[in-house]
Short mmCIF file of C-alpha atoms and ligand atoms in Angstrom, two decimals:
data_model
loop_
_atom_site.label_atom_id
_atom_site.label_comp_id
_atom_site.label_asym_id
_atom_site.label_seq_id
_atom_site.Cartn_x
_atom_site.Cartn_y
_atom_site.Cartn_z
CA MET A 1 -9.03 1.93 -20.82
CA GLY A 2 -7.14 -2.01 -22.30
CA MET A 3 -4.56 -3.33 -21.08
CA ARG A 4 -2.52 -2.53 -18.26
CA ARG A 5 1.06 -2.56 -16.53
CA ILE A 6 -0.02 -3.04 -13.08
CA LEU A 7 2.60 -3.10 -9.61
CA VAL A 8 1.04 -5.55 -6.67
CA THR A 9 3.52 -5.37 -4.00
CA GLY A 10 3.31 -7.20 -1.52
CA GLY A 11 2.18 -9.96 -4.61
CA ALA A 12 2.61 -13.05 -3.60
CA GLY A 13 1.06 -13.15 -0.63
CA PHE A 14 -2.73 -14.09 0.47
CA LEU A 15 -4.51 -11.30 -0.52
CA GLY A 16 -1.90 -10.36 -3.55
CA SER A 17 -1.93 -13.53 -5.10
CA HIS A 18 -5.63 -13.90 -5.53
CA LEU A 19 -5.44 -10.40 -6.77
CA CYS A 20 -2.85 -11.23 -9.56
CA ASP A 21 -4.97 -14.53 -10.97
CA ARG A 22 -7.47 -12.11 -11.13
CA LEU A 23 -5.64 -9.08 -12.85
CA VAL A 24 -3.33 -11.34 -15.49
CA ALA A 25 -6.60 -13.28 -16.02
CA GLN A 26 -8.35 -9.72 -17.12
CA GLY A 27 -4.73 -10.00 -19.85
CA HIS A 28 -3.25 -7.07 -18.27
CA ASP A 29 0.79 -7.31 -17.97
CA VAL A 30 0.95 -7.72 -13.63
CA ILE A 31 4.36 -7.63 -12.18
CA CYS A 32 4.27 -8.85 -8.67
CA VAL A 33 6.72 -7.71 -6.66
CA ASP A 34 7.21 -9.30 -2.42
CA ASN A 35 10.04 -9.97 -0.26
CA PHE A 36 8.45 -13.30 1.00
CA PHE A 37 8.78 -12.47 4.57
CA THR A 38 5.69 -14.13 4.70
CA SER A 39 4.04 -15.78 1.91
CA GLN A 40 6.00 -18.28 -0.08
CA LYS A 41 6.28 -18.68 -3.95
CA GLY A 42 3.59 -21.25 -4.35
CA ASN A 43 0.80 -18.63 -3.71
CA VAL A 44 2.39 -17.50 -7.67
CA ALA A 45 4.04 -20.50 -9.02
CA HIS A 46 1.02 -21.59 -11.43
CA LEU A 47 1.04 -17.80 -13.55
CA LEU A 48 5.62 -18.04 -13.20
CA GLY A 49 5.42 -19.29 -16.41
CA LYS A 50 2.29 -16.54 -18.11
CA PRO A 51 3.73 -14.11 -20.95
CA ASN A 52 2.22 -11.71 -19.03
CA PHE A 53 3.37 -12.03 -15.21
CA GLU A 54 6.84 -10.94 -14.15
CA LEU A 55 7.71 -11.96 -10.27
CA ILE A 56 10.59 -9.67 -8.39
CA ARG A 57 11.92 -10.37 -5.30
CA HIS A 58 12.21 -7.12 -3.50
CA ASP A 59 11.80 -4.94 -0.77
CA VAL A 60 9.05 -2.08 -0.41
CA THR A 61 11.29 -0.62 2.20
CA HIS A 62 14.33 0.49 -0.33
CA PRO A 63 12.79 2.47 -4.04
CA LEU A 64 12.62 0.72 -7.06
CA TRP A 65 12.35 1.72 -10.92
CA LEU A 66 9.75 0.49 -12.94
CA GLU A 67 7.12 2.09 -15.71
CA VAL A 68 3.66 0.92 -14.09
CA ASP A 69 0.40 2.68 -14.76
CA GLU A 70 -1.13 1.50 -11.50
CA ILE A 71 -0.16 0.01 -8.34
CA TYR A 72 -1.69 -1.88 -6.17
CA ASN A 73 0.07 -1.60 -2.64
CA ALA A 74 0.03 -4.60 -0.76
CA ALA A 75 2.71 -5.74 1.51
CA CYS A 76 2.84 -5.71 4.08
CA PRO A 77 2.56 -8.86 7.30
CA ALA A 78 -1.11 -8.63 8.20
CA ALA A 79 -1.58 -11.66 11.08
CA PRO A 80 -0.82 -9.92 14.55
CA GLY A 81 1.28 -12.46 15.04
CA HIS A 82 3.77 -11.72 11.55
CA TYR A 83 3.42 -8.09 12.36
CA GLN A 84 3.90 -8.29 15.54
CA TYR A 85 7.59 -10.51 14.93
CA ASN A 86 9.29 -7.28 14.22
CA PRO A 87 7.15 -4.66 15.09
CA ILE A 88 9.53 -1.55 14.05
CA LYS A 89 10.04 -3.41 9.83
CA THR A 90 6.32 -3.09 9.79
CA MET A 91 6.04 0.45 10.33
CA LYS A 92 8.97 0.25 8.42
CA THR A 93 7.48 -0.80 5.40
CA SER A 94 4.18 0.47 5.96
CA VAL A 95 5.61 3.88 5.92
CA LEU A 96 8.52 3.87 3.46
CA GLY A 97 6.84 1.69 0.99
CA ALA A 98 4.02 4.09 1.06
CA ILE A 99 6.85 6.74 -0.47
CA ASN A 100 8.40 4.63 -2.70
CA VAL A 101 5.49 3.73 -4.28
CA LEU A 102 3.54 6.58 -4.23
CA GLY A 103 7.37 8.24 -6.07
CA MET A 104 6.72 5.97 -7.94
CA ALA A 105 3.13 6.71 -8.67
CA ARG A 106 3.90 10.17 -8.89
CA ARG A 107 7.12 9.95 -11.72
CA CYS A 108 4.56 7.49 -13.67
CA ARG A 109 1.66 9.31 -13.36
CA ALA A 110 -0.12 6.21 -12.09
CA LYS A 111 -2.68 5.39 -10.49
CA VAL A 112 -2.16 3.96 -6.39
CA LEU A 113 -4.06 2.18 -3.70
CA GLN A 114 -3.76 1.12 -0.97
CA PHE A 115 -4.69 -2.28 1.10
CA SER A 116 -5.69 0.05 4.61
CA THR A 117 -7.75 -1.61 7.31
CA SER A 118 -10.41 -1.72 9.76
CA GLU A 119 -7.65 -1.99 12.40
CA VAL A 120 -6.99 2.36 11.41
CA TYR A 121 -10.13 2.05 13.74
CA GLY A 122 -8.74 0.07 16.98
CA ASP A 123 -10.59 -1.09 19.46
CA PRO A 124 -13.49 0.74 18.24
CA THR A 125 -16.43 2.81 20.23
CA VAL A 126 -18.65 3.25 17.39
CA HIS A 127 -20.24 0.29 15.74
CA PRO A 128 -20.49 -0.69 12.39
CA GLN A 129 -17.56 1.18 11.85
CA PRO A 130 -18.77 3.69 9.21
CA GLU A 131 -15.78 5.61 7.02
CA SER A 132 -15.89 8.39 8.83
CA TYR A 133 -15.03 7.51 12.13
CA ARG A 134 -11.86 8.06 13.48
CA GLY A 135 -10.79 5.25 15.54
CA ASN A 136 -9.77 4.80 18.88
CA VAL A 137 -5.72 3.28 18.85
CA ASN A 138 -3.97 2.59 21.52
CA THR A 139 -0.89 4.53 20.07
CA LEU A 140 2.04 2.43 22.41
CA GLY A 141 0.46 -0.98 22.77
CA PRO A 142 2.02 -4.15 20.40
CA ARG A 143 -0.98 -4.10 17.70
CA ALA A 144 -0.41 0.16 17.49
CA CYS A 145 3.33 -0.58 15.35
CA TYR A 146 0.53 -1.83 12.59
CA ASP A 147 -2.33 -0.13 13.64
CA GLU A 148 -0.44 3.41 13.69
CA GLY A 149 1.48 2.15 10.50
CA LYS A 150 -0.73 1.57 8.07
CA ARG A 151 -2.60 5.86 10.01
CA ALA A 152 0.66 6.59 8.56
CA ALA A 153 -0.06 4.98 5.14
CA GLU A 154 -3.35 7.02 5.08
CA THR A 155 -1.90 10.52 5.79
CA LEU A 156 0.63 9.96 2.98
CA PHE A 157 -1.53 8.97 0.24
CA MET A 158 -4.00 12.24 1.20
CA ASP A 159 -0.94 14.11 1.22
CA TYR A 160 0.93 13.02 -2.50
CA HIS A 161 -2.75 13.11 -3.59
CA ARG A 162 -2.92 17.49 -1.88
CA MET A 163 0.27 18.16 -2.18
CA ASN A 164 1.67 16.25 -6.29
CA ARG A 165 -1.66 15.48 -6.94
CA VAL A 166 -0.65 11.46 -7.61
CA ASN A 167 -4.57 9.54 -8.36
CA ILE A 168 -4.96 7.98 -5.36
CA ARG A 169 -7.34 4.97 -3.96
CA ILE A 170 -7.66 3.66 0.02
CA VAL A 171 -9.71 1.28 1.13
CA ARG A 172 -9.86 0.02 4.13
CA ILE A 173 -9.93 -4.23 4.19
CA PHE A 174 -12.03 -6.00 7.07
CA ASN A 175 -11.32 -9.76 8.46
CA THR A 176 -11.00 -11.96 4.73
CA TYR A 177 -9.61 -15.29 4.97
CA GLY A 178 -9.88 -18.00 2.79
CA PRO A 179 -7.43 -20.49 0.90
CA ARG A 180 -3.83 -19.44 0.85
CA MET A 181 -4.37 -17.83 3.59
CA HIS A 182 -0.76 -18.47 5.61
CA PRO A 183 -1.73 -22.28 7.63
CA PHE A 184 0.69 -20.85 10.93
CA ASP A 185 0.00 -17.21 10.64
CA GLY A 186 -1.92 -17.11 13.93
CA ARG A 187 -5.02 -15.83 12.07
CA VAL A 188 -8.16 -17.33 13.75
CA ILE A 189 -9.85 -18.76 10.93
CA SER A 190 -6.01 -20.55 9.73
CA ASN A 191 -6.15 -21.63 13.68
CA PHE A 192 -9.58 -23.07 14.04
CA ILE A 193 -9.90 -24.51 10.99
CA ARG A 194 -6.35 -26.83 10.96
CA GLN A 195 -6.77 -27.34 15.09
CA ALA A 196 -10.56 -28.69 14.17
CA LEU A 197 -8.99 -30.78 10.85
CA HIS A 198 -5.84 -32.49 13.58
CA ASN A 199 -9.12 -33.10 15.76
CA GLN A 200 -7.57 -30.74 18.17
CA ASP A 201 -8.36 -28.10 20.75
CA ILE A 202 -9.84 -25.19 19.60
CA THR A 203 -8.02 -21.99 20.71
CA ILE A 204 -10.58 -19.85 21.99
CA TYR A 205 -8.80 -15.79 23.43
CA GLY A 206 -10.87 -14.69 26.38
CA GLU A 207 -15.02 -15.68 26.64
CA GLY A 208 -14.74 -16.07 23.27
CA LYS A 209 -16.97 -12.21 22.83
CA GLN A 210 -15.40 -10.80 21.29
CA SER A 211 -17.28 -10.36 17.24
CA ARG A 212 -15.19 -10.65 14.12
CA SER A 213 -17.22 -9.91 10.21
CA PHE A 214 -14.90 -12.23 8.14
CA CYS A 215 -15.05 -11.78 3.77
CA PHE A 216 -14.49 -14.32 1.77
CA VAL A 217 -10.81 -14.19 -0.79
CA ASP A 218 -12.77 -13.43 -3.82
CA ASP A 219 -15.61 -10.68 -2.83
CA LEU A 220 -12.51 -8.54 -1.17
CA ILE A 221 -10.75 -8.64 -4.65
CA THR A 222 -14.08 -7.81 -6.57
CA GLY A 223 -14.09 -4.88 -4.07
CA ILE A 224 -10.73 -3.20 -4.45
CA ILE A 225 -10.95 -3.93 -8.22
CA SER A 226 -14.05 -1.72 -8.84
CA MET A 227 -12.15 0.36 -6.45
CA MET A 228 -9.02 1.07 -8.78
CA ASN A 229 -11.89 1.99 -11.41
CA ALA A 230 -13.68 3.87 -9.93
CA PRO A 231 -14.04 8.04 -11.28
CA ASP A 232 -11.44 9.15 -10.14
CA ASP A 233 -13.34 11.71 -7.92
CA PHE A 234 -13.59 8.98 -5.68
CA ILE A 235 -10.70 8.34 -4.25
CA GLY A 236 -12.34 7.27 -0.46
CA PRO A 237 -11.40 5.98 1.93
CA VAL A 238 -14.09 3.43 1.73
CA ASN A 239 -14.45 0.23 4.43
CA ILE A 240 -14.86 -3.55 1.89
CA GLY A 241 -15.84 -6.10 4.04
CA ASN A 242 -18.71 -8.53 5.05
CA PRO A 243 -21.12 -6.89 7.11
CA VAL A 244 -22.13 -9.90 8.50
CA GLU A 245 -20.43 -10.32 12.47
CA PHE A 246 -19.75 -12.96 14.57
CA THR A 247 -18.32 -13.68 18.34
CA MET A 248 -15.47 -16.26 18.00
CA LYS A 249 -17.74 -18.40 20.02
CA GLN A 250 -20.02 -19.06 16.82
CA LEU A 251 -17.28 -19.19 14.79
CA ALA A 252 -15.61 -21.97 16.11
CA GLU A 253 -18.40 -24.77 16.95
CA MET A 254 -19.71 -23.31 12.88
CA VAL A 255 -15.47 -24.35 11.76
CA ILE A 256 -16.62 -27.85 13.93
CA GLU A 257 -19.90 -28.64 12.77
CA LEU A 258 -18.02 -28.31 8.33
CA THR A 259 -14.87 -30.58 9.76
CA GLN A 260 -16.68 -33.06 11.77
CA SER A 261 -13.75 -32.89 14.08
CA LYS A 262 -13.76 -34.39 17.58
CA SER A 263 -11.94 -31.34 18.67
CA ASN A 264 -12.69 -29.11 22.43
CA LEU A 265 -12.85 -25.32 22.31
CA VAL A 266 -10.05 -24.74 25.26
CA TYR A 267 -9.53 -20.70 26.22
CA LYS A 268 -6.90 -18.53 26.68
CA PRO A 269 -6.17 -15.24 27.11
CA ALA A 270 -7.47 -12.44 25.65
CA PRO A 271 -4.56 -11.11 23.64
CA GLU A 272 -3.36 -7.53 25.17
CA ASP A 273 -5.60 -4.82 22.94
CA ASP A 274 -7.98 -7.44 21.00
CA PRO A 275 -10.68 -5.10 19.58
CA SER A 276 -13.95 -6.30 21.20
CA GLN A 277 -16.38 -5.58 18.54
CA ARG A 278 -15.55 -5.48 14.69
CA GLN A 279 -18.17 -4.76 11.33
CA PRO A 280 -17.72 -2.80 8.45
CA ASP A 281 -20.79 -0.15 7.97
CA ILE A 282 -20.56 -0.71 3.95
CA THR A 283 -22.87 2.13 2.48
CA LEU A 284 -20.59 3.86 1.41
CA ALA A 285 -18.61 1.24 -1.30
CA LYS A 286 -23.42 0.65 -2.27
CA ALA A 287 -23.73 3.45 -3.26
CA ARG A 288 -20.52 4.22 -5.30
CA LEU A 289 -19.36 0.85 -6.20
CA GLY A 290 -21.74 -0.80 -5.92
CA PHE A 291 -20.21 -3.48 -4.03
CA ASP A 292 -22.02 -5.60 -2.06
CA ALA A 293 -20.47 -9.24 0.39
CA SER A 294 -21.91 -12.31 -1.56
CA ILE A 295 -20.59 -15.24 -0.13
CA PRO A 296 -21.86 -16.04 3.09
CA LEU A 297 -19.75 -17.37 6.03
CA ARG A 298 -20.22 -20.89 5.42
CA GLU A 299 -20.03 -21.81 1.98
CA GLY A 300 -16.40 -19.58 2.25
CA LEU A 301 -14.89 -21.37 5.18
CA THR A 302 -16.09 -25.13 3.55
CA ARG A 303 -14.03 -23.94 0.45
CA THR A 304 -10.85 -22.82 2.41
CA ILE A 305 -11.29 -26.30 4.72
CA ALA A 306 -11.12 -27.96 1.41
CA TYR A 307 -8.19 -25.77 0.64
CA PHE A 308 -6.66 -26.63 4.31
CA ARG A 309 -6.93 -30.82 4.15
CA LYS A 310 -5.08 -30.89 0.99
CA LEU A 311 -2.06 -28.94 2.90
CA ASN A 312 0.97 -30.55 4.12
CA LEU A 313 2.20 -28.02 6.26
CA ASP A 314 5.57 -29.65 5.77
CA ASP A 315 5.90 -27.20 3.21
CA PHE A 316 5.31 -23.50 5.16
CA ARG A 317 7.01 -22.26 7.43
CA PRO A 318 6.96 -19.76 10.52
CA PRO A 319 7.96 -16.05 9.14
CA THR A 320 11.91 -15.67 7.99
CA PRO A 321 13.96 -13.99 10.92
CA ASN A 322 14.30 -10.78 8.66
CA TYR A 323 16.13 -7.91 11.55
P1 LIG B 429 0.02 -12.23 4.11
O1 LIG B 429 0.86 -12.26 5.35
O2 LIG B 429 -0.22 -13.35 3.61
O3 LIG B 429 1.00 -10.99 2.17
C1 LIG B 429 1.14 -9.82 2.45
C2 LIG B 429 2.63 -9.79 1.51
O4 LIG B 429 3.62 -8.71 1.78
C3 LIG B 429 3.67 -10.98 1.94
O5 LIG B 429 3.65 -11.94 0.23
C4 LIG B 429 4.54 -11.07 2.26
O6 LIG B 429 6.16 -11.74 2.20
C5 LIG B 429 4.81 -8.97 1.56
N1 LIG B 429 5.62 -8.10 2.62
C6 LIG B 429 6.01 -7.76 3.91
N2 LIG B 429 6.52 -7.49 3.71
C7 LIG B 429 7.19 -6.19 2.79
C8 LIG B 429 7.92 -5.54 2.58
N3 LIG B 429 8.95 -5.53 2.90
N4 LIG B 429 8.60 -6.21 1.04
C9 LIG B 429 8.01 -6.68 -0.17
N5 LIG B 429 7.31 -7.73 -0.11
C10 LIG B 429 6.59 -7.54 1.39
O7 LIG B 429 -1.50 -11.46 4.57
P2 LIG B 429 -2.62 -10.49 3.40
O8 LIG B 429 -4.00 -10.94 4.26
O9 LIG B 429 -2.17 -11.09 2.14
O10 LIG B 429 -3.05 -9.00 3.70
C11 LIG B 429 -2.54 -8.06 2.45
C12 LIG B 429 -2.34 -6.81 2.47
O11 LIG B 429 -3.73 -6.55 2.85
C13 LIG B 429 -1.86 -5.97 3.31
O12 LIG B 429 -1.20 -4.50 3.49
C14 LIG B 429 -2.55 -6.18 5.07
O13 LIG B 429 -1.54 -5.30 6.40
C15 LIG B 429 -3.98 -5.61 4.39
N6 LIG B 429 -5.05 -5.93 4.97
C16 LIG B 429 -5.65 -7.48 5.17
C17 LIG B 429 -6.57 -7.76 5.01
C18 LIG B 429 -6.85 -9.72 5.99
O14 LIG B 429 -8.10 -9.69 6.35
N7 LIG B 429 -6.20 -10.01 5.06
C19 LIG B 429 -7.12 -6.85 6.71
C20 LIG B 429 -7.37 -5.78 6.25
C21 LIG B 429 -5.31 -5.30 5.67
N1 LIG B 430 -8.79 -15.67 17.66
C1 LIG B 430 -9.29 -16.63 18.92
N2 LIG B 430 -8.87 -18.17 18.52
C2 LIG B 430 -6.82 -17.79 17.92
C3 LIG B 430 -6.43 -16.63 17.19
C4 LIG B 430 -7.36 -15.43 17.35
O1 LIG B 430 -10.35 -15.89 19.39
O2 LIG B 430 -6.92 -18.52 18.03
C5 LIG B 430 -9.28 -14.33 18.30
C6 LIG B 430 -8.65 -13.09 18.14
O3 LIG B 430 -7.99 -13.21 19.39
C7 LIG B 430 -9.53 -12.16 17.24
C8 LIG B 430 -10.06 -12.81 16.39
O4 LIG B 430 -9.65 -14.53 17.12
O5 LIG B 430 -10.40 -10.94 18.86
C9 LIG B 430 -10.15 -12.91 15.77
O6 LIG B 430 -8.28 -12.61 15.17
P1 LIG B 430 -7.51 -12.88 14.32
O7 LIG B 430 -5.37 -12.62 14.37
O8 LIG B 430 -7.86 -13.30 12.73
O9 LIG B 430 -7.55 -10.96 13.72
P2 LIG B 430 -7.63 -9.56 13.78
O10 LIG B 430 -7.58 -9.56 15.79
O11 LIG B 430 -6.36 -8.91 13.54
O12 LIG B 430 -8.94 -9.59 13.33
#
């Protein structure tokens, strides 16, 4: 199929803006919808003059009437500090946002892809995590608004697919980093780079033995678009991420080395329900999408550090109160 009309919800965010870049460059007609809760227009300002790009300020918890062929549903605060800021709103964004895009997809006969997350596996007891693992989520903890919201969204996607034959895709995204991450989102990569560049203490939560597997944004976007274009008999869920695993202490040491920082490591209490390990099993993505992560952490960090060096931190504010 040639040029398509494509909606990206959360399109001004970190991942959404890179996705918009790629789709606009491919010549599609792209509509970016965002309420700017955790992002700023600067992420898509360079696209504003293009004839195949349109920006709409809108909150996905409210219905929206558009005519599109494809929908990428990325709207949702993703960093723990952002999604815990107003947990009830986070749950509404996942659940009502899913219902609204699925309703639109049903009406337009559009294909719709959900940005799900490795958090559906909670603090995993199976390692690495295959898609068949059903997870270990605390329904009552501070991460539940995000984890359970995303789990409910997956359920809604499957039910609209079974009941209304909506053409869906579900991608479970593992920790992704790169330029345009919000410098104050509190995520580990943005914190460590910001701290290292200012020779401030690097804050390791817990003992720093917990692990994550970090995917550079360009790899992730390639995987997401491949999934949207996959044959209709492959709806997922599919894990997308970089399976190479690091402890937070190893990450801190690499960031210090790459920035040549004088920062010291300091240890802070571990957050409640912090997953102790995380690594995607990407066997399915390799087999069905030909996906592999090609950018090693050292290279991706170097590119992210170059972006952070140029940032004026005064241009960024914490999330807007949004009750
Ligand atoms: P982000 O916070 O930069 O992007 C989210 C975007 O959604 C922001 O632009 C925000 O303003 C917008 N948004 C939030 N609530 C909204 C609402 N109610 N209506 C309209 N827009 C709203 O975070 P990100 O890292 O780019 O994450 C994008 C998506 O990918 C999220 O759905 C997230 O759950 C998922 N994800 C990201 C990662 C990761 O490591 N980056 C991992 C797993 C899943
Ligand atoms: N973390 C840390 N120092 C920080 C921020 C985060 O040690 O300044 C840890 C955090 O406790 C977690 C890991 O880094 O174990 C990844 O945290 P992040 O918030 O980036 O992502 P998530 O927990 O959602 O995977």
